[in-house]
Amino acid sequence: MATARRPEKPSAIPPNLIPSSSPAFGTPVHPINPRRTAPIRAPPALKPPVRATVLPIELPPATLRPLAFRTFTKKYNLTLTSSALSALASFIGKHCGAGWREEGLAEKVLEEVAKGWKKDNGQVIVEGDGEVLKRILKALEGSMSGGRIANASNLGRQSSFNFGPDANMNGAPSLESRPSFDHNTSFGMSNLDVADKDEEEETLKDPREWIKVIGAFEQPKLVYNVSKKHFDRSTTKPSLFPDPSHKTDLFRQRYHTVHQRILRNETFQAPTFSAARSATLSRTGSVAVSGMNTITPVANLLGRSGSTHLLLGMITISPTGTLTLSDLTGTIALDIQHARPIPEDGTFFAPGMIVLVDGSYEENHGDPTAGSSTTLGGTGGIGGTIGGKFIGFSVGHPPCERRTETLGGGDEIEKNSKGGPAFGWTDFLGVGSERATGPRMNRIASKLLTPEKAHNVVVASDLHLDVPSALTALRTLLRTYSPTPDEAAPIYPLAIVLMGNFSSKATLAGVPGAGSIEYKEHFDALASVLSEFPQVLAHTSLVLVPGDNDAWPSAFSAGAATPLPRKQIPELFTSRIRRAVREANSEVWGLGKKSGKEGEVIWTSNPSRLTWFGVKGEMAILRDDVLGRLHRTSIRFNKPDADIDADLEELEAMDVDQPTQLEPTPAPQAQTQAQIDSDTLTARALTRTLLSQSHLSPFPLSVRPLHWDFAHALNLYPLPSAVVVADSEAPAFVVKYCGCTVMNPGPIDGSEGRRGREGRARWVEFDIRAGVGVVRTEG
């Protein structure tokens, strides 16, 4: 039986719509496949999105360097370290793959990292070893998909890359994770870059919020890189028991700092354009341009007997007791029998100081009594002792450099300068650089530091708590700044710095009446005096700096010079003072709305730094008898047979911006004009010596011991806005030299060498807005 044939079903549409490649249809041999599009499907609710995989590659840091330079340096004014570049290259090679350059994937990643670094850190140098860059890369890692940043727009709108445990699931930082401001501690620049700028400037209206005290052990250590001509952050952690090589590095860094400063001075630079510029080859082997000074290394004196040179080196004393001059290349005997100091009686010269010596070199010509051999390899210096001697004609200190020339910030200086500031992007104290934060800090300071109101920092020294007259003088000081009942808007000082010695005897050294119990009772007496002025305590920052007679170093030094820097006074003796400040805050502020920052007490090291508005202002504080040490170790020059009037005129031509302000001695009879002139010359000589040396203790370690790894805390480069040298042997003075105000308050309760009358107090008052200090005497 025949079955009915079922109709054939129409065939499915062939996948290729082009039936053939014959010439009749005019189709190509290799047809173009149609574009395939994936269907749009809703992702499962519980399954995470599938991310495109990227084949990782090994990207060399040198290959990424040009692109990173254009993004970080040219666009965002940031500097990448080698460790940061390696971290970025590893991240981009892992998450972007081979398309990092052709598809522009690496540029997007670098953009987001640069934005995150600017918002979270604010520093100019991007370091790869820190936690900030690691947090930024970790957040971006959760946002990478197929080599691209999935939520880059959300990351760019965040106010800070402060990634913490509260970060959201997408890897973007949450606004709630921003750290809040702590009003009980000194304000730090780390908080400045975290909060929103508008909110921050609206909240912090008290100038005390922008003041920070930096101890010597908290100050970052920078090392001068000779090849790069820049300061780099030290990679080794400072220690109280360092390697012996660090002792040599201490003086090497001092020499590099002074040497690079001199080479940028106008008198040591060759003119760029000159009508009659003739360059001649001098006997030193260097090209000498007329009108330009050239520094000759000590090692280059060999074979040049009878020639005149200008040397830069450190004054040292050889094992045989002769005076020598040392630099990084060698050491040579120094003959200053006919030398003349510049200026006469206007500065001090002592071993351990780096000086400029102009003179002539003479070989010994085989005389065994004239010195060592003429070959290098001796034991008298770093590079060896050179035979012969250098006869000095004149000796002077290196020229000082103003703060604006080093960091910038001064409009007049920057306009007249040829190359601009030398280290405008360098952060020397960890509070930000002038180029990065200076304009913003100047704008905030102009709003808060008004000309109608004084913004003073009060400094008093030698507060001997075991002497009743010192406590009486302290009451007089605090009473001066206490508000009167009829005073509507009292003006409180921003900070009151009280400096030691807090005991007239060496504490814990076996001296009768200077044990631990008595020492604790002395600070309890100080707390009782401070409690009498709660209004002052609640509106100011109390900073206390120890001296050589304070615990704990005095226990083994018996009052002698202890190694600097030294730590703050232990909390064991200061609990009562902290309690007095807390009670004053509770009494004055209570539970009401605060119109400013509460009072605080800060125990800091000696020396220490007080900064305001970031890098805008800086005050270096030191408690040490520097003048007496200079008198004991300074070199005496023979008086030349010259007109004395010419010497006085040269001394009066010293670069002093303002006249010295001296407070007369509180004796019944007035000082004679000769005594006033003597104190003025002493103040000027001390000021010029310290600022020209760019160091608070330019002495050998045998004269003033230092902790090798923490000696950088005594540097005066760049030049601070103010320097306080609490010296009980020097007269009270305020001198301004090269834009830096140098102050010595003297003992709080009397004159040098003897006590004043009861109730009389003396201190220094410094206005941070005007940069002017004055010695005040009350009572």
mmCIF file with all atom_site columns, C-alpha atoms in Angstrom, residues 625-693:
data_model
loop_
_atom_site.group_PDB
_atom_site.id
_atom_site.type_symbol
_atom_site.label_atom_id
_atom_site.label_alt_id
_atom_site.label_comp_id
_atom_site.label_asym_id
_atom_site.label_entity_id
_atom_site.label_seq_id
_atom_site.pdbx_PDB_ins_code
_atom_site.Cartn_x
_atom_site.Cartn_y
_atom_site.Cartn_z
_atom_site.occupancy
_atom_site.B_iso_or_equiv
_atom_site.pdbx_formal_charge
_atom_site.auth_seq_id
_atom_site.auth_comp_id
_atom_site.auth_asym_id
_atom_site.auth_atom_id
_atom_site.pdbx_PDB_model_num
ATOM 1  C CA . ASP A 1 625 ? 74.590 78.037  76.438 1.00 0.00 ? 625 ASP A CA 1
ATOM 2  C CA . VAL A 1 626 ? 76.039 78.673  73.003 1.00 0.00 ? 626 VAL A CA 1
ATOM 3  C CA . LEU A 1 627 ? 77.797 81.970  73.748 1.00 0.00 ? 627 LEU A CA 1
ATOM 4  C CA . GLY A 1 628 ? 79.925 80.581  76.571 1.00 0.00 ? 628 GLY A CA 1
ATOM 5  C CA . ARG A 1 629 ? 81.006 77.675  74.369 1.00 0.00 ? 629 ARG A CA 1
ATOM 6  C CA . LEU A 1 630 ? 81.943 80.100  71.585 1.00 0.00 ? 630 LEU A CA 1
ATOM 7  C CA . HIS A 1 631 ? 84.035 82.208  73.968 1.00 0.00 ? 631 HIS A CA 1
ATOM 8  C CA . ARG A 1 632 ? 85.915 79.130  75.203 1.00 0.00 ? 632 ARG A CA 1
ATOM 9  C CA . THR A 1 633 ? 86.684 77.618  71.792 1.00 0.00 ? 633 THR A CA 1
ATOM 10 C CA . SER A 1 634 ? 86.884 80.584  69.398 1.00 0.00 ? 634 SER A CA 1
ATOM 11 C CA . ILE A 1 635 ? 90.084 81.396  67.523 1.00 0.00 ? 635 ILE A CA 1
ATOM 12 C CA . ARG A 1 636 ? 91.961 84.597  68.298 1.00 0.00 ? 636 ARG A CA 1
ATOM 13 C CA . PHE A 1 637 ? 93.327 86.533  65.354 1.00 0.00 ? 637 PHE A CA 1
ATOM 14 C CA . ASN A 1 638 ? 96.233 88.938  65.521 1.00 0.00 ? 638 ASN A CA 1
ATOM 15 C CA . LYS A 1 639 ? 95.150 92.533  65.304 1.00 0.00 ? 639 LYS A CA 1
ATOM 16 C CA . PRO A 1 640 ? 96.420 93.966  61.999 1.00 0.00 ? 640 PRO A CA 1
ATOM 17 C CA . ASP A 1 641 ? 98.090 97.342  61.854 1.00 0.00 ? 641 ASP A CA 1
ATOM 18 C CA . ALA A 1 642 ? 95.169 99.063  60.203 1.00 0.00 ? 642 ALA A CA 1
ATOM 19 C CA . ASP A 1 643 ? 92.877 101.936 60.942 1.00 0.00 ? 643 ASP A CA 1
ATOM 20 C CA . ILE A 1 644 ? 90.354 101.016 63.623 1.00 0.00 ? 644 ILE A CA 1
ATOM 21 C CA . ASP A 1 645 ? 87.740 103.315 62.133 1.00 0.00 ? 645 ASP A CA 1
ATOM 22 C CA . ALA A 1 646 ? 87.740 101.282 58.918 1.00 0.00 ? 646 ALA A CA 1
ATOM 23 C CA . ASP A 1 647 ? 86.996 98.143  60.913 1.00 0.00 ? 647 ASP A CA 1
ATOM 24 C CA . LEU A 1 648 ? 84.071 99.791  62.653 1.00 0.00 ? 648 LEU A CA 1
ATOM 25 C CA . GLU A 1 649 ? 82.630 100.991 59.358 1.00 0.00 ? 649 GLU A CA 1
ATOM 26 C CA . GLU A 1 650 ? 82.857 97.488  57.942 1.00 0.00 ? 650 GLU A CA 1
ATOM 27 C CA . LEU A 1 651 ? 81.097 96.105  60.993 1.00 0.00 ? 651 LEU A CA 1
ATOM 28 C CA . GLU A 1 652 ? 78.283 98.636  60.735 1.00 0.00 ? 652 GLU A CA 1
ATOM 29 C CA . ALA A 1 653 ? 77.751 97.600  57.114 1.00 0.00 ? 653 ALA A CA 1
ATOM 30 C CA . MET A 1 654 ? 76.610 94.178  58.317 1.00 0.00 ? 654 MET A CA 1
ATOM 31 C CA . ASP A 1 655 ? 73.414 92.956  56.648 1.00 0.00 ? 655 ASP A CA 1
ATOM 32 C CA . VAL A 1 656 ? 70.928 93.495  59.484 1.00 0.00 ? 656 VAL A CA 1
ATOM 33 C CA . ASP A 1 657 ? 67.338 94.225  58.490 1.00 0.00 ? 657 ASP A CA 1
ATOM 34 C CA . GLN A 1 658 ? 66.337 95.864  61.776 1.00 0.00 ? 658 GLN A CA 1
ATOM 35 C CA . PRO A 1 659 ? 68.344 97.343  64.639 1.00 0.00 ? 659 PRO A CA 1
ATOM 36 C CA . THR A 1 660 ? 68.992 95.175  67.640 1.00 0.00 ? 660 THR A CA 1
ATOM 37 C CA . GLN A 1 661 ? 66.466 95.609  70.421 1.00 0.00 ? 661 GLN A CA 1
ATOM 38 C CA . LEU A 1 662 ? 68.105 95.193  73.811 1.00 0.00 ? 662 LEU A CA 1
ATOM 39 C CA . GLU A 1 663 ? 66.427 95.395  77.186 1.00 0.00 ? 663 GLU A CA 1
ATOM 40 C CA . PRO A 1 664 ? 68.369 97.453  79.742 1.00 0.00 ? 664 PRO A CA 1
ATOM 41 C CA . THR A 1 665 ? 69.614 95.724  82.857 1.00 0.00 ? 665 THR A CA 1
ATOM 42 C CA . PRO A 1 666 ? 67.188 96.180  85.785 1.00 0.00 ? 666 PRO A CA 1
ATOM 43 C CA . ALA A 1 667 ? 69.861 97.843  87.892 1.00 0.00 ? 667 ALA A CA 1
ATOM 44 C CA . PRO A 1 668 ? 69.335 101.223 89.604 1.00 0.00 ? 668 PRO A CA 1
ATOM 45 C CA . GLN A 1 669 ? 71.976 102.887 87.438 1.00 0.00 ? 669 GLN A CA 1
ATOM 46 C CA . ALA A 1 670 ? 71.562 102.885 83.672 1.00 0.00 ? 670 ALA A CA 1
ATOM 47 C CA . GLN A 1 671 ? 73.941 101.061 81.373 1.00 0.00 ? 671 GLN A CA 1
ATOM 48 C CA . THR A 1 672 ? 76.753 102.985 79.819 1.00 0.00 ? 672 THR A CA 1
ATOM 49 C CA . GLN A 1 673 ? 76.976 103.391 76.078 1.00 0.00 ? 673 GLN A CA 1
ATOM 50 C CA . ALA A 1 674 ? 80.002 101.089 75.998 1.00 0.00 ? 674 ALA A CA 1
ATOM 51 C CA . GLN A 1 675 ? 78.052 98.285  77.675 1.00 0.00 ? 675 GLN A CA 1
ATOM 52 C CA . ILE A 1 676 ? 75.143 98.696  75.252 1.00 0.00 ? 676 ILE A CA 1
ATOM 53 C CA . ASP A 1 677 ? 77.507 98.622  72.283 1.00 0.00 ? 677 ASP A CA 1
ATOM 54 C CA . SER A 1 678 ? 79.198 95.513  73.659 1.00 0.00 ? 678 SER A CA 1
ATOM 55 C CA . ASP A 1 679 ? 75.881 93.691  74.047 1.00 0.00 ? 679 ASP A CA 1
ATOM 56 C CA . THR A 1 680 ? 74.881 94.760  70.555 1.00 0.00 ? 680 THR A CA 1
ATOM 57 C CA . LEU A 1 681 ? 78.094 93.419  69.033 1.00 0.00 ? 681 LEU A CA 1
ATOM 58 C CA . THR A 1 682 ? 77.736 90.163  70.965 1.00 0.00 ? 682 THR A CA 1
ATOM 59 C CA . ALA A 1 683 ? 74.165 89.677  69.765 1.00 0.00 ? 683 ALA A CA 1
ATOM 60 C CA . ARG A 1 684 ? 75.106 90.377  66.163 1.00 0.00 ? 684 ARG A CA 1
ATOM 61 C CA . ALA A 1 685 ? 78.136 88.073  66.284 1.00 0.00 ? 685 ALA A CA 1
ATOM 62 C CA . LEU A 1 686 ? 76.115 85.201  67.758 1.00 0.00 ? 686 LEU A CA 1
ATOM 63 C CA . THR A 1 687 ? 73.343 85.696  65.200 1.00 0.00 ? 687 THR A CA 1
ATOM 64 C CA . ARG A 1 688 ? 75.618 85.851  62.199 1.00 0.00 ? 688 ARG A CA 1
ATOM 65 C CA . THR A 1 689 ? 77.647 82.821  63.296 1.00 0.00 ? 689 THR A CA 1
ATOM 66 C CA . LEU A 1 690 ? 74.678 80.479  63.713 1.00 0.00 ? 690 LEU A CA 1
ATOM 67 C CA . LEU A 1 691 ? 72.791 81.543  60.594 1.00 0.00 ? 691 LEU A CA 1
ATOM 68 C CA . SER A 1 692 ? 75.874 81.468  58.371 1.00 0.00 ? 692 SER A CA 1
ATOM 69 C CA . GLN A 1 693 ? 76.742 77.963  59.566 1.00 0.00 ? 693 GLN A CA 1
#
